[in-house]
Tab-separated table of C-alpha atoms in Angstrom:
chain	number	residue	atom	x	y	z
A	1	UNK	CA	206.640	-16.470	18.138
A	2	UNK	CA	205.799	-15.654	22.263
A	3	UNK	CA	202.357	-14.156	22.916
A	4	UNK	CA	203.900	-10.670	25.139
A	5	UNK	CA	200.682	-10.885	26.430
A	6	UNK	CA	200.812	-13.882	27.821
A	7	UNK	CA	199.524	-14.084	31.523
A	8	UNK	CA	202.757	-15.496	32.696
A	9	UNK	CA	203.916	-11.595	30.862
A	10	UNK	CA	201.802	-10.142	32.220
A	11	UNK	CA	202.438	-11.394	35.711
A	12	UNK	CA	206.655	-10.587	35.028
A	13	UNK	CA	205.503	-6.576	34.078
A	14	UNK	CA	202.932	-6.335	37.300
A	15	UNK	CA	206.284	-7.316	38.899
A	16	UNK	CA	208.767	-5.032	37.667
A	17	UNK	CA	206.702	-2.309	38.202
A	18	UNK	CA	205.949	-3.077	41.840
A	19	UNK	CA	209.775	-3.873	42.595
A	20	UNK	CA	210.715	-0.018	40.774
A	21	UNK	CA	208.815	1.077	43.149
A	22	UNK	CA	210.237	-0.511	46.164
A	23	UNK	CA	214.002	0.089	44.471
A	24	UNK	CA	213.430	3.781	46.253
A	25	UNK	CA	214.419	2.025	49.970
A	26	UNK	CA	217.817	1.288	47.672
A	27	UNK	CA	217.936	5.298	47.400
A	28	UNK	CA	217.033	5.352	51.441
A	29	UNK	CA	219.371	2.858	52.190
A	30	UNK	CA	222.949	4.666	49.682
A	31	UNK	CA	221.718	8.354	51.709
A	32	UNK	CA	221.812	6.069	55.183
A	33	UNK	CA	225.218	4.622	54.413
A	34	UNK	CA	223.839	1.131	54.902
A	35	UNK	CA	224.160	0.444	50.869
A	36	UNK	CA	224.937	-3.330	52.262
A	37	UNK	CA	221.544	-3.668	54.074
A	38	UNK	CA	219.188	-4.875	50.959
A	39	UNK	CA	221.557	-7.642	49.928
A	40	UNK	CA	221.659	-8.773	53.849
A	41	UNK	CA	217.396	-8.308	54.184
A	42	UNK	CA	217.313	-10.779	51.165
A	43	UNK	CA	220.463	-13.120	52.367
A	44	UNK	CA	218.826	-13.087	55.918
A	45	UNK	CA	214.503	-14.122	53.870
A	46	UNK	CA	216.578	-17.318	52.987
A	47	UNK	CA	216.407	-18.379	56.773
A	48	UNK	CA	212.758	-17.178	56.908
A	49	UNK	CA	212.005	-19.418	54.471
A	50	UNK	CA	213.979	-22.187	54.936
A	51	UNK	CA	212.007	-22.307	58.530
A	52	UNK	CA	208.771	-22.600	56.588
A	53	UNK	CA	209.692	-25.022	54.693
A	54	UNK	CA	211.018	-27.103	57.001
A	55	UNK	CA	208.007	-26.069	59.317
A	56	UNK	CA	205.682	-27.805	56.747
A	57	UNK	CA	207.334	-30.658	56.027
A	58	UNK	CA	207.761	-31.857	59.613
A	59	UNK	CA	203.825	-30.943	60.248
A	60	UNK	CA	203.175	-31.862	56.864
A	61	UNK	CA	201.370	-28.447	56.219
A	62	UNK	CA	201.130	-26.148	53.611
A	63	UNK	CA	203.267	-23.545	54.936
A	64	UNK	CA	203.924	-19.977	52.842
A	65	UNK	CA	207.160	-19.068	53.110
A	66	UNK	CA	206.662	-15.128	51.906
A	67	UNK	CA	205.447	-14.205	54.879
A	68	UNK	CA	208.520	-15.818	56.624
A	69	UNK	CA	210.783	-14.005	54.191
A	70	UNK	CA	209.261	-10.890	55.254
A	71	UNK	CA	209.546	-10.948	59.029
A	72	UNK	CA	213.052	-12.680	58.824
A	73	UNK	CA	214.430	-9.917	55.692
A	74	UNK	CA	212.702	-7.111	58.247
A	75	UNK	CA	213.329	-8.276	61.874
A	76	UNK	CA	217.043	-8.747	60.577
A	77	UNK	CA	217.659	-5.438	59.440
A	78	UNK	CA	215.946	-3.725	62.514
A	79	UNK	CA	217.957	-6.183	63.948
A	80	UNK	CA	221.094	-4.504	62.156
A	81	UNK	CA	220.184	-1.041	63.616
A	82	UNK	CA	220.168	-1.745	66.988
A	83	UNK	CA	223.376	-3.886	67.321
A	84	UNK	CA	225.413	-1.354	65.565
A	85	UNK	CA	223.730	1.986	66.809
A	86	UNK	CA	223.060	4.977	64.748
A	87	UNK	CA	226.051	6.767	63.870
A	88	UNK	CA	228.593	4.188	64.345
A	89	UNK	CA	228.478	2.440	59.991
A	90	UNK	CA	232.111	0.288	61.445
A	91	UNK	CA	229.556	-1.172	63.544
A	92	UNK	CA	226.709	-1.429	61.438
A	93	UNK	CA	229.009	-3.496	58.629
A	94	UNK	CA	230.029	-5.533	61.669
A	95	UNK	CA	226.369	-6.136	62.495
A	96	UNK	CA	225.494	-6.795	58.738
A	97	UNK	CA	228.058	-9.556	58.688
A	98	UNK	CA	226.959	-11.329	61.981
A	99	UNK	CA	223.277	-11.116	60.669
A	100	UNK	CA	223.688	-12.688	57.789
A	101	UNK	CA	226.288	-15.141	58.792
A	102	UNK	CA	223.156	-16.498	61.084
A	103	UNK	CA	220.797	-16.406	58.397
A	104	UNK	CA	222.723	-18.347	55.590
A	105	UNK	CA	223.565	-20.818	58.594
A	106	UNK	CA	220.201	-21.269	59.281
A	107	UNK	CA	219.618	-21.914	55.312
A	108	UNK	CA	222.181	-24.612	54.893
A	109	UNK	CA	220.937	-26.789	58.012
A	110	UNK	CA	217.028	-26.294	56.997
A	111	UNK	CA	217.874	-27.062	53.272
A	112	UNK	CA	219.907	-30.172	54.410
A	113	UNK	CA	216.667	-31.737	55.728
A	114	UNK	CA	214.499	-31.459	53.647
A	115	UNK	CA	213.727	-33.558	50.472
A	116	UNK	CA	214.769	-32.472	47.211
A	117	UNK	CA	211.147	-31.115	46.132
A	118	UNK	CA	211.518	-29.068	49.097
A	119	UNK	CA	214.554	-27.539	48.202
A	120	UNK	CA	213.580	-26.100	45.121
A	121	UNK	CA	210.623	-24.185	47.256
A	122	UNK	CA	213.570	-22.352	49.105
A	123	UNK	CA	216.728	-22.330	46.124
A	124	UNK	CA	213.469	-20.312	44.172
A	125	UNK	CA	213.999	-17.485	46.916
A	126	UNK	CA	218.697	-17.682	45.982
A	127	UNK	CA	218.074	-17.977	42.453
A	128	UNK	CA	214.772	-16.141	41.590
A	129	UNK	CA	212.231	-16.901	38.007
A	130	UNK	CA	210.355	-13.525	37.642
A	131	UNK	CA	208.865	-15.397	34.502
A	132	UNK	CA	207.268	-17.942	37.536
A	133	UNK	CA	205.305	-15.455	39.525
A	134	UNK	CA	202.058	-16.627	40.113
A	135	UNK	CA	198.436	-14.618	40.791
A	136	UNK	CA	198.894	-14.826	44.167
A	137	UNK	CA	202.530	-13.580	44.371
A	138	UNK	CA	201.062	-10.389	42.679
A	139	UNK	CA	198.953	-10.121	45.388
A	140	UNK	CA	201.373	-10.356	48.190
A	141	UNK	CA	203.924	-8.513	46.615
A	142	UNK	CA	201.392	-5.773	45.877
A	143	UNK	CA	199.961	-4.782	48.992
A	144	UNK	CA	203.444	-5.559	50.677
A	145	UNK	CA	205.168	-2.437	48.139
A	146	UNK	CA	201.947	-0.962	49.237
A	147	UNK	CA	202.957	-0.358	52.498
A	148	UNK	CA	206.149	-0.061	52.203
A	149	UNK	CA	205.378	2.756	50.436
A	150	UNK	CA	202.840	4.283	52.017
A	151	UNK	CA	205.105	4.851	55.364
A	152	UNK	CA	208.372	5.576	53.154
A	153	UNK	CA	205.936	8.825	52.083
A	154	UNK	CA	204.210	9.702	55.280
A	155	UNK	CA	207.460	10.078	57.078
A	156	UNK	CA	209.806	11.514	53.879
A	157	UNK	CA	211.039	14.062	55.483
A	158	UNK	CA	211.895	12.541	58.383
A	159	UNK	CA	213.859	10.078	56.727
A	160	UNK	CA	215.611	12.090	54.834
A	161	UNK	CA	216.651	14.512	57.134
A	162	UNK	CA	218.098	12.137	59.648
A	163	UNK	CA	220.016	10.684	56.575
A	164	UNK	CA	221.784	13.345	56.526
A	165	UNK	CA	221.706	14.962	60.131
A	166	UNK	CA	220.721	13.294	62.290
A	167	UNK	CA	222.279	14.952	65.788
A	168	UNK	CA	220.235	18.394	63.836
A	169	UNK	CA	217.251	16.298	63.781
A	170	UNK	CA	217.155	15.216	67.433
A	171	UNK	CA	217.615	19.057	68.573
A	172	UNK	CA	215.064	19.785	66.443
A	173	UNK	CA	212.182	17.313	68.225
A	174	UNK	CA	212.312	14.438	66.196
A	175	UNK	CA	212.231	10.980	67.727
A	176	UNK	CA	215.075	10.129	65.613
A	177	UNK	CA	215.552	6.265	66.682
A	178	UNK	CA	212.051	5.757	65.917
A	179	UNK	CA	212.759	7.272	62.230
A	180	UNK	CA	216.187	5.438	62.124
A	181	UNK	CA	214.552	2.046	63.176
A	182	UNK	CA	211.355	2.148	60.843
A	183	UNK	CA	213.894	3.446	57.951
A	184	UNK	CA	215.658	-0.007	58.423
A	185	UNK	CA	212.531	-2.269	58.739
A	186	UNK	CA	211.654	-0.773	55.645
A	187	UNK	CA	214.952	-1.151	53.543
A	188	UNK	CA	214.518	-4.395	55.559
A	189	UNK	CA	211.176	-5.426	53.926
A	190	UNK	CA	212.384	-4.264	50.279
A	191	UNK	CA	214.701	-6.725	50.091
A	192	UNK	CA	212.979	-9.666	51.436
A	193	UNK	CA	210.458	-8.081	48.460
A	194	UNK	CA	212.820	-8.551	45.785
A	195	UNK	CA	214.611	-11.691	46.910
A	196	UNK	CA	211.257	-13.510	46.070
A	197	UNK	CA	210.687	-11.258	42.525
A	198	UNK	CA	214.908	-11.923	41.576
A	199	UNK	CA	215.906	-13.908	43.718
A	200	UNK	CA	218.583	-13.282	47.320
A	201	UNK	CA	221.787	-13.604	44.858
A	202	UNK	CA	221.082	-10.577	42.634
A	203	UNK	CA	219.174	-8.453	45.033
A	204	UNK	CA	222.002	-6.431	45.108
A	205	UNK	CA	222.626	-5.515	41.500
A	206	UNK	CA	218.929	-4.980	41.211
A	207	UNK	CA	218.418	-2.633	43.672
A	208	UNK	CA	221.728	-0.997	44.517
A	209	UNK	CA	222.924	-0.985	40.815
A	210	UNK	CA	220.054	1.475	39.874
A	211	UNK	CA	220.370	3.790	42.989
A	212	UNK	CA	224.691	4.116	42.640
A	213	UNK	CA	223.584	4.979	38.733
A	214	UNK	CA	220.822	7.392	39.533
A	215	UNK	CA	222.625	8.911	42.483
A	216	UNK	CA	224.812	10.090	40.015
A	217	UNK	CA	222.547	11.970	38.032
A	218	UNK	CA	220.008	13.100	40.390
A	219	UNK	CA	219.667	16.853	41.787
A	220	UNK	CA	218.282	16.290	44.340
A	221	UNK	CA	216.892	13.654	46.934
A	222	UNK	CA	213.468	13.544	45.571
A	223	UNK	CA	214.772	13.662	41.611
A	224	UNK	CA	216.753	11.350	42.979
A	225	UNK	CA	213.701	8.779	44.622
A	226	UNK	CA	212.233	9.561	41.532
A	227	UNK	CA	215.470	8.331	38.840
A	228	UNK	CA	215.956	5.598	40.839
A	229	UNK	CA	212.004	4.076	40.754
A	230	UNK	CA	212.065	5.056	36.780
A	231	UNK	CA	215.917	3.544	36.226
A	232	UNK	CA	215.081	0.206	37.628
A	233	UNK	CA	211.551	0.358	35.845
A	234	UNK	CA	213.209	0.561	32.127
A	235	UNK	CA	216.066	-1.281	32.659
A	236	UNK	CA	213.307	-4.056	34.302
A	237	UNK	CA	211.467	-4.082	30.988
A	238	UNK	CA	214.326	-3.992	28.221
A	239	UNK	CA	215.772	-7.202	30.638
A	240	UNK	CA	213.004	-8.725	30.110
A	241	UNK	CA	212.381	-8.127	26.479
A	242	UNK	CA	215.842	-8.740	25.441
A	243	UNK	CA	215.619	-11.848	27.772
A	244	UNK	CA	212.731	-13.358	25.737
A	245	UNK	CA	214.394	-12.039	22.897
A	246	UNK	CA	217.681	-14.025	22.932
A	247	UNK	CA	216.234	-16.720	25.396
A	248	UNK	CA	218.370	-15.862	28.368
A	249	UNK	CA	217.737	-15.601	32.084
A	250	UNK	CA	215.295	-12.756	32.934
A	251	UNK	CA	216.837	-12.026	36.355
A	252	UNK	CA	220.261	-12.562	34.915
A	253	UNK	CA	219.625	-10.088	32.212
A	254	UNK	CA	218.102	-7.464	34.262
A	255	UNK	CA	221.035	-7.497	36.314
A	256	UNK	CA	223.330	-7.417	33.476
A	257	UNK	CA	221.380	-3.736	32.616
A	258	UNK	CA	222.008	-2.654	35.445
A	259	UNK	CA	225.467	-3.438	36.370
A	260	UNK	CA	226.130	-1.775	32.582
A	261	UNK	CA	224.027	1.251	33.567
A	262	UNK	CA	226.571	1.856	36.461
A	263	UNK	CA	229.305	1.525	35.326
A	264	UNK	CA	228.140	4.208	32.512
A	265	UNK	CA	227.544	6.822	34.797
A	266	UNK	CA	230.478	6.161	36.677
A	267	UNK	CA	232.687	6.505	33.413
A	268	UNK	CA	230.536	9.260	32.743
A	269	UNK	CA	230.675	10.999	36.065
A	270	UNK	CA	234.566	10.706	36.137
A	271	UNK	CA	235.248	12.024	32.931
A	272	UNK	CA	232.714	14.950	33.910
A	273	UNK	CA	234.554	15.895	36.990
A	274	UNK	CA	238.024	15.720	34.874
A	275	UNK	CA	237.012	18.295	32.513
């Protein structure tokens, strides 16, 4: 029988808790109307990882791809904010597509230029496995989440204000452009972090599905953020235990539960409105 207190399981517990804390960025993305940004940022992380691995291969050095993943995911999100403008969602969506295309092109090209053993490192960010995280990975994730949450809490009121009424915030003297860029940066950072924990392919299901589900039963913004975190952590642990019990992929099981939670919430919301 599997030891639930084995070191790799303990690391998985911590990673799920950290991912849950970072999932609040998904709620911010929904409020801002940039729901696809976490997924775009996680795919941009693939480009950063590919560059790091290729660079390490060329110079025969150990280059940590995690930092490149964060750099590319966060910078790509800021680039989307710059290219898309503040209120034009069509421009933002176009910028999302363009930046993702560039990132995936870099990923595909550089992945083809490295030997098979290096491809495995890159693919670890494409389809992640939370059970393979190391102590170093946990420390890196913890530091990144702490930084992201610090700024999110510090500028909570400004970020929420801008999400709902950017023009009103500007008239109040708030530097809307700065906080908008900060918002995109934090969402992008969370997307890159999630690619390390769960893999880029399933980031949308693991970040946006809980956020979308939590929105349907949250009475206010603060409750919405907390419900998103709670739902992500709860389903994360449930998916982990079920995957171990049924001998199924952990990330896929968690993604299935979060997607199911969204569908149930959607059905309940529709049924409630129909009464």
